[in-house]
Amino acid sequence: MSDENTNTVNKKRIYSAIQPSGQLTLGNYLGALRNFPKLQGDYDCVYCIANMHSLTVRQDPEQLKERIYSLLALYLACGLDPEKNVLYLQSHVHEHAELAWILNCYTYNGELSRMTQFKDKSSKHADNINAGLFTYPVLMAADILLYQSDFVPIGQDQKQHLELSRDIADRFNKLYGQTFVVPAPLISKQGARIMSLQDPDKKMSKSDTNTSNFVLIVEDPASIMKKFKKAVTDSEAEVRYDEENKPGVSNLINIYASVTDKSVPDVEKEFEGARYGEFKMAVGQAVIDALAPVREKYEELMGDKGYLEKVLKEGREKASAIASVTLRDVYEKVGFVV
Ligand code: TYM
């Protein structure tokens, strides 16, 4: 099946998803969310709320429900128009679980055990290394392949999972003939790997237990500024990009460059001779300015659950219409009676 056959008006298809397993951080914003609205119009875009992935780590049911609405409100608040994009909830489209099962049978244990996120998460949740955590990348492959996706905008940490999706698609296509579009990652130059503010050797993560390590998209400005003021730097006094020797300062340069759409050399020039205190406040203010309109819109949307429900319902219909065509083709190819 070629993408021309499945995608509307011959536009290339974009697909991405975010887990509603915590409040989203500046890392999620710069690595993924912020890039999504730029693609609408030129591409046929599908964005998923990956709630099935979230179950791989224990969730409080009431909180998970609330976070689903919250993530949808963020998609909309960042500028995604539900008329131009398909916005939907993963568990609303039963084909995800069904295709994931099939693809599980075309994925090797060896491949899954090489996934760095699995190794990471199983050390963090040693009391709950469940099978879902292990096969998580297969569900992610099912998400992407169901929609015949050409490009997948993601942060650096998801690149390995995307490569596995490509391998699974290729393997299936070789066995059964053209079935899936083989997806390519879209990783922005800046913002693809935002690091923790206190521990810049590890990535900024929404599941971090130390709240000083991250900034939330909907955090209040005073708190954002406080976190940037105490962000870890180094003993030099030079705003210079050097990931290896100056990870804290390089992370702040990256954040500033990303929210202001400037290049790294331009940022270095702008802060030549500046003290770290001054630089950190400028980064904090730039982040506050970038997030303020998102937060305002988000709060408005969270007050209108009826509207959010309506968007989810429409998204479910549009997503199911695409996913069902792919799954039927797969069922026929593997020899199920349909
Ligand atoms: P998730 O929910 O952890 O993260 C959502 C997106 O945010 C990016 N990201 C970051 N980017 C830059 N710096 C950071 N510190 C940072 N932290 C997170 C992630 O790379 C991601 O793009 N498995 C996925 C969700 C998923 C998915 C999919 C993605 C499920 N199915 C299909 C794409 C296609 C995940 O857990 O992302």
Coordinates of C-alpha atoms and ligand atoms in Angstrom, one line a residue:
M1 CA 0.0 0.0 0.0
S2 CA 1.6 3.3 -1.0
D3 CA 1.2 6.5 1.0
E4 CA -0.5 8.1 -2.0
N5 CA -3.3 5.6 -1.5
T6 CA -3.9 6.3 2.1
N7 CA -3.0 9.9 2.8
T8 CA -5.5 12.6 1.9
V9 CA -4.8 14.9 -1.1
N10 CA -1.3 13.4 -1.4
K11 CA 0.2 15.2 1.6
K12 CA 2.8 13.4 3.5
R13 CA 1.7 12.2 6.9
I14 CA 3.1 13.3 10.2
Y15 CA 2.4 11.2 13.3
S16 CA 3.5 11.8 16.9
A17 CA 2.3 11.0 20.4
I18 CA 2.9 12.0 24.0
Q19 CA 2.2 10.1 27.2
P20 CA -0.2 11.6 29.7
S21 CA 1.9 10.2 32.5
G22 CA 2.8 13.4 34.2
Q23 CA 2.6 17.1 33.6
L24 CA 4.5 18.1 30.5
T25 CA 7.9 19.8 30.8
L26 CA 9.8 22.4 28.9
G27 CA 11.7 19.4 27.4
N28 CA 8.5 18.0 26.0
Y29 CA 7.6 21.4 24.7
L30 CA 10.9 22.2 23.0
G31 CA 11.6 18.6 21.8
A32 CA 8.1 17.9 20.4
L33 CA 5.0 20.0 21.1
R34 CA 6.3 23.3 19.9
N35 CA 7.2 21.8 16.5
F36 CA 3.7 20.3 15.9
P37 CA 1.7 23.5 14.9
K38 CA 4.5 24.5 12.4
L39 CA 3.6 21.4 10.3
Q40 CA -0.2 21.8 10.1
G41 CA -1.3 22.7 6.6
D42 CA 1.7 21.4 4.8
Y43 CA 1.2 17.9 6.1
D44 CA -1.6 15.5 7.1
C45 CA -1.0 15.5 10.8
V46 CA -2.1 12.9 13.4
Y47 CA -1.4 13.4 17.1
C48 CA -2.1 10.9 19.7
I49 CA -2.5 10.9 23.5
A50 CA -0.6 7.7 24.3
N51 CA -2.5 6.6 27.5
M52 CA -1.9 2.9 26.9
H53 CA 1.8 3.5 27.1
S54 CA 1.4 5.2 30.4
L55 CA 0.1 2.0 32.0
T56 CA 3.6 0.5 31.8
V57 CA 4.3 2.5 35.0
R58 CA 1.6 2.5 37.8
Q59 CA -0.9 5.4 37.5
D60 CA -3.6 6.7 39.7
P61 CA -6.8 6.2 37.6
E62 CA -8.4 9.6 38.5
Q63 CA -5.2 11.4 37.9
L64 CA -4.6 9.6 34.6
K65 CA -8.1 10.7 33.4
E66 CA -7.4 14.3 34.3
R67 CA -4.0 14.2 32.6
I68 CA -5.6 13.0 29.3
Y69 CA -7.8 16.1 29.3
S70 CA -4.8 18.2 30.3
L71 CA -2.6 16.9 27.4
L72 CA -5.4 17.5 24.9
A73 CA -5.8 21.0 26.2
L74 CA -2.0 21.5 25.8
Y75 CA -2.2 20.2 22.2
L76 CA -4.9 22.8 21.5
A77 CA -3.2 25.6 23.6
C78 CA 0.0 25.2 21.6
G79 CA -1.9 26.0 18.4
L80 CA -3.1 22.7 17.0
D81 CA -6.3 23.2 15.2
P82 CA -8.6 20.2 15.5
E83 CA -10.0 20.9 12.0
K84 CA -6.6 20.6 10.4
N85 CA -5.1 17.8 12.6
V86 CA -6.4 14.5 14.0
L87 CA -6.2 14.7 17.8
Y88 CA -7.2 11.5 19.5
L89 CA -6.9 9.1 22.4
Q90 CA -4.9 5.9 21.8
S91 CA -7.3 3.7 23.8
H92 CA -10.3 5.0 21.7
V93 CA -8.9 3.2 18.6
H94 CA -8.8 -0.6 19.3
E95 CA -6.6 -1.2 16.3
H96 CA -3.5 -0.1 18.3
A97 CA -3.7 -3.1 20.7
E98 CA -4.5 -5.4 17.8
L99 CA -1.7 -4.4 15.6
A100 CA 0.7 -4.3 18.5
W101 CA 0.0 -8.0 19.2
I102 CA 0.7 -8.9 15.6
L103 CA 3.9 -6.9 15.5
N104 CA 5.0 -8.5 18.8
C105 CA 5.3 -11.7 16.7
Y106 CA 7.7 -10.0 14.3
T107 CA 10.0 -8.4 16.9
Y108 CA 12.8 -10.2 18.7
N109 CA 13.5 -10.2 22.4
G110 CA 17.1 -9.3 21.6
E111 CA 16.0 -6.1 19.9
L112 CA 13.8 -5.1 22.8
S113 CA 16.4 -5.8 25.4
R114 CA 18.8 -3.4 23.6
M115 CA 16.4 -0.4 24.2
T116 CA 18.1 2.1 26.5
Q117 CA 14.7 3.4 27.8
F118 CA 13.8 -0.1 28.9
K119 CA 17.0 -0.5 30.8
D120 CA 16.6 3.0 32.3
K121 CA 13.0 2.5 33.3
S122 CA 13.5 -1.0 34.7
S123 CA 16.2 0.3 37.0
K124 CA 13.9 3.1 38.1
H125 CA 10.9 0.8 38.7
A126 CA 12.7 -2.4 39.8
D127 CA 9.6 -3.5 41.7
N128 CA 7.5 -3.4 38.5
I129 CA 9.4 -4.6 35.5
N130 CA 6.2 -5.7 33.7
A131 CA 5.9 -7.2 30.2
G132 CA 4.3 -4.0 28.9
L133 CA 7.5 -2.1 29.8
F134 CA 9.5 -4.5 27.7
T135 CA 7.1 -4.5 24.6
Y136 CA 6.4 -0.8 24.8
P137 CA 8.4 0.0 21.6
V138 CA 6.2 -2.5 19.7
L139 CA 3.0 -0.6 20.7
M140 CA 4.8 2.6 19.6
A141 CA 5.6 0.9 16.2
A142 CA 1.9 -0.1 15.9
D143 CA 0.9 3.6 16.6
I144 CA 3.1 4.9 13.8
L145 CA 2.6 2.1 11.3
L146 CA -1.2 2.1 11.6
Y147 CA -1.3 5.6 10.1
Q148 CA 1.1 5.0 7.2
S149 CA 3.2 7.8 8.7
D150 CA 6.0 9.4 6.7
F151 CA 7.6 11.5 9.4
V152 CA 7.6 11.3 13.2
P153 CA 8.6 14.5 15.1
I154 CA 10.2 13.5 18.3
G155 CA 13.0 14.4 20.8
Q156 CA 16.3 12.6 20.7
D157 CA 15.3 10.1 23.4
Q158 CA 12.8 8.4 21.1
K159 CA 15.1 7.9 18.2
Q160 CA 16.0 4.4 19.1
H161 CA 12.3 3.4 19.3
L162 CA 11.7 4.9 15.9
E163 CA 14.6 3.0 14.4
L164 CA 13.0 -0.2 15.7
S165 CA 9.7 0.8 14.1
R166 CA 11.5 1.2 10.8
D167 CA 13.1 -2.3 11.2
I168 CA 9.7 -3.9 12.0
A169 CA 8.0 -2.2 9.0
D170 CA 10.8 -3.3 6.7
R171 CA 10.7 -6.8 8.0
F172 CA 7.0 -7.1 7.5
N173 CA 7.1 -5.5 4.1
K174 CA 9.8 -8.0 3.0
L175 CA 7.7 -10.9 4.2
Y176 CA 4.3 -9.9 2.9
G177 CA 4.9 -7.2 0.3
Q178 CA 4.4 -3.4 0.7
T179 CA 2.1 -2.9 3.7
F180 CA 3.6 -0.1 5.8
V181 CA 5.2 3.2 5.0
V182 CA 8.7 3.1 6.6
P183 CA 8.7 6.2 8.8
A184 CA 11.5 8.7 9.2
P185 CA 12.3 10.7 12.4
L186 CA 12.0 14.5 12.4
I187 CA 14.4 15.7 15.1
S188 CA 14.9 19.5 15.5
K189 CA 18.5 20.8 15.7
Q190 CA 17.9 22.7 18.9
G191 CA 15.6 21.6 21.7
A192 CA 15.8 17.9 20.9
R193 CA 17.5 17.1 24.1
I194 CA 16.8 19.4 27.0
M195 CA 18.6 18.5 30.2
S196 CA 17.8 18.7 33.9
L197 CA 18.4 22.1 35.4
Q198 CA 20.2 20.7 38.5
D199 CA 21.8 17.7 36.9
P200 CA 22.6 18.6 33.3
D201 CA 24.0 15.2 32.6
K202 CA 20.6 13.6 32.5
K203 CA 17.5 14.6 30.4
M204 CA 14.7 16.8 31.8
S205 CA 11.9 14.3 32.6
K206 CA 8.3 14.7 33.7
S207 CA 8.7 11.7 36.0
D208 CA 11.7 13.2 37.9
T209 CA 11.1 13.3 41.7
N210 CA 13.1 16.5 42.2
T211 CA 10.9 19.3 40.9
S212 CA 13.9 21.7 40.7
N213 CA 15.1 19.6 37.8
F214 CA 12.3 20.5 35.4
V215 CA 10.1 23.4 34.4
L216 CA 6.5 22.6 33.6
I217 CA 4.8 24.1 30.5
V218 CA 2.0 25.5 32.8
E219 CA 4.2 26.5 35.7
D220 CA 3.7 30.0 37.2
P221 CA 6.3 32.6 36.1
A222 CA 7.7 33.2 39.6
S223 CA 8.5 29.6 40.0
I224 CA 10.0 29.3 36.5
M225 CA 12.3 32.2 37.3
K226 CA 13.4 30.8 40.6
K227 CA 14.3 27.5 39.0
F228 CA 16.4 29.2 36.3
K229 CA 18.2 31.4 38.9
K230 CA 19.4 28.3 40.7
A231 CA 20.2 26.2 37.6
V232 CA 23.6 24.6 37.8
T233 CA 26.3 26.2 35.8
D234 CA 30.1 25.8 36.3
S235 CA 33.1 27.6 37.9
E236 CA 34.0 29.6 34.8
A237 CA 32.3 32.8 33.9
E238 CA 31.8 32.4 30.2
V239 CA 28.6 31.8 28.3
R240 CA 30.1 29.4 25.8
Y241 CA 28.6 26.2 24.3
D242 CA 30.7 23.1 25.3
E243 CA 28.4 20.2 26.1
E244 CA 31.2 18.1 27.5
N245 CA 32.9 20.6 29.8
K246 CA 30.0 23.0 30.4
P247 CA 26.8 20.9 30.3
G248 CA 24.8 23.3 32.5
V249 CA 25.6 26.4 30.5
S250 CA 25.3 24.6 27.2
N251 CA 21.8 23.4 28.2
L252 CA 20.8 27.0 29.1
I253 CA 22.1 28.2 25.7
N254 CA 20.2 25.5 24.0
I255 CA 17.0 26.4 25.8
Y256 CA 17.4 30.1 25.0
A257 CA 18.3 29.5 21.4
S258 CA 15.3 27.2 21.0
V259 CA 12.7 29.5 22.6
T260 CA 13.9 32.6 20.8
D261 CA 14.7 30.9 17.5
K262 CA 18.3 32.1 17.5
S263 CA 21.4 30.1 16.6
V264 CA 23.9 29.0 19.3
P265 CA 26.7 31.3 18.0
D266 CA 24.3 34.3 18.1
V267 CA 23.4 33.5 21.7
E268 CA 27.0 33.2 22.6
K269 CA 27.6 36.6 21.0
E270 CA 24.6 38.2 22.7
F271 CA 25.9 37.2 26.2
E272 CA 29.6 37.8 25.6
G273 CA 31.0 39.3 28.8
A274 CA 27.6 38.7 30.7
R275 CA 27.6 37.3 34.2
Y276 CA 25.9 33.9 34.7
G277 CA 23.3 35.5 37.0
E278 CA 22.3 37.9 34.2
F279 CA 22.3 35.2 31.6
K280 CA 20.2 32.8 33.7
M281 CA 17.6 35.5 34.3
A282 CA 17.4 36.2 30.6
V283 CA 16.8 32.5 29.9
G284 CA 14.1 32.4 32.5
Q285 CA 12.4 35.5 31.1
A286 CA 12.5 34.1 27.5
V287 CA 11.0 30.8 28.7
I288 CA 8.3 32.7 30.7
D289 CA 7.4 34.8 27.6
A290 CA 7.2 31.8 25.4
L291 CA 5.0 29.8 27.7
A292 CA 2.7 32.6 28.9
P293 CA 0.2 32.4 26.0
V294 CA 0.2 28.6 26.1
R295 CA -0.7 28.6 29.8
E296 CA -3.4 31.2 29.4
K297 CA -5.1 29.3 26.6
Y298 CA -4.6 26.0 28.5
E299 CA -6.4 27.3 31.5
E300 CA -9.3 28.5 29.4
L301 CA -9.6 25.1 27.7
M302 CA -9.5 23.1 30.9
G303 CA -12.6 25.0 32.0
D304 CA -14.5 23.6 29.0
K305 CA -14.5 19.8 29.3
G306 CA -17.5 19.6 26.9
Y307 CA -15.4 21.1 24.1
L308 CA -12.5 18.7 24.9
E309 CA -14.9 15.7 24.8
K310 CA -16.2 16.9 21.4
V311 CA -12.6 17.1 20.0
L312 CA -11.9 13.6 21.3
K313 CA -15.0 12.2 19.8
E314 CA -14.2 13.7 16.4
G315 CA -10.6 12.6 16.6
R316 CA -11.7 9.0 17.5
E317 CA -13.8 8.8 14.3
K318 CA -11.1 10.2 12.0
A319 CA -8.3 8.1 13.5
S320 CA -10.4 4.9 13.4
A321 CA -11.2 5.4 9.8
I322 CA -7.4 5.4 8.9
A323 CA -6.4 2.7 11.3
S324 CA -9.0 0.2 10.3
V325 CA -7.9 0.2 6.7
T326 CA -4.3 -0.7 7.7
L327 CA -5.3 -3.4 10.2
R328 CA -7.6 -5.1 7.7
D329 CA -4.8 -5.2 5.1
V330 CA -2.4 -6.7 7.8
Y331 CA -5.0 -9.3 8.8
E332 CA -5.4 -10.3 5.2
K333 CA -1.6 -10.5 4.6
V334 CA -1.0 -12.7 7.6
G335 CA -3.8 -15.0 6.7
F336 CA -6.6 -14.2 9.1
V337 CA -10.2 -14.6 7.8
V338 CA -11.6 -11.1 7.7
Ligands
TYM1 P1 7.2 11.1 26.0 O1 5.8 11.2 26.4 O2 8.2 10.7 27.0 O3 7.7 12.5 25.4 C1 6.9 13.2 24.5 C2 7.9 13.9 23.5 O4 8.8 14.8 24.2 C3 10.1 14.5 23.9 N1 11.0 14.7 25.0 C4 12.0 15.6 25.0 N2 12.6 16.3 24.1 C5 13.6 17.1 24.4 N3 14.2 17.1 25.7 C6 13.7 16.3 26.7 N4 14.2 16.4 27.9 C7 12.5 15.5 26.4 N5 11.8 14.7 27.1 C8 10.8 14.2 26.3 C9 10.1 13.0 23.5 O5 11.2 12.7 22.7 C10 8.8 12.9 22.8 O6 8.9 13.3 21.4 N6 7.1 6.7 23.6 C11 6.8 8.2 23.5 C12 5.4 8.4 23.2 C13 4.9 7.7 22.0 C14 5.2 8.1 20.6 C15 4.4 7.1 19.8 C16 6.0 9.1 20.0 C17 4.0 6.7 21.9 N7 3.7 6.3 20.6 C18 4.5 7.2 18.4 C19 6.0 9.1 18.6 C20 5.3 8.2 17.8 C21 7.1 8.8 24.8 O7 7.1 8.2 25.8 O8 7.3 10.2 24.7

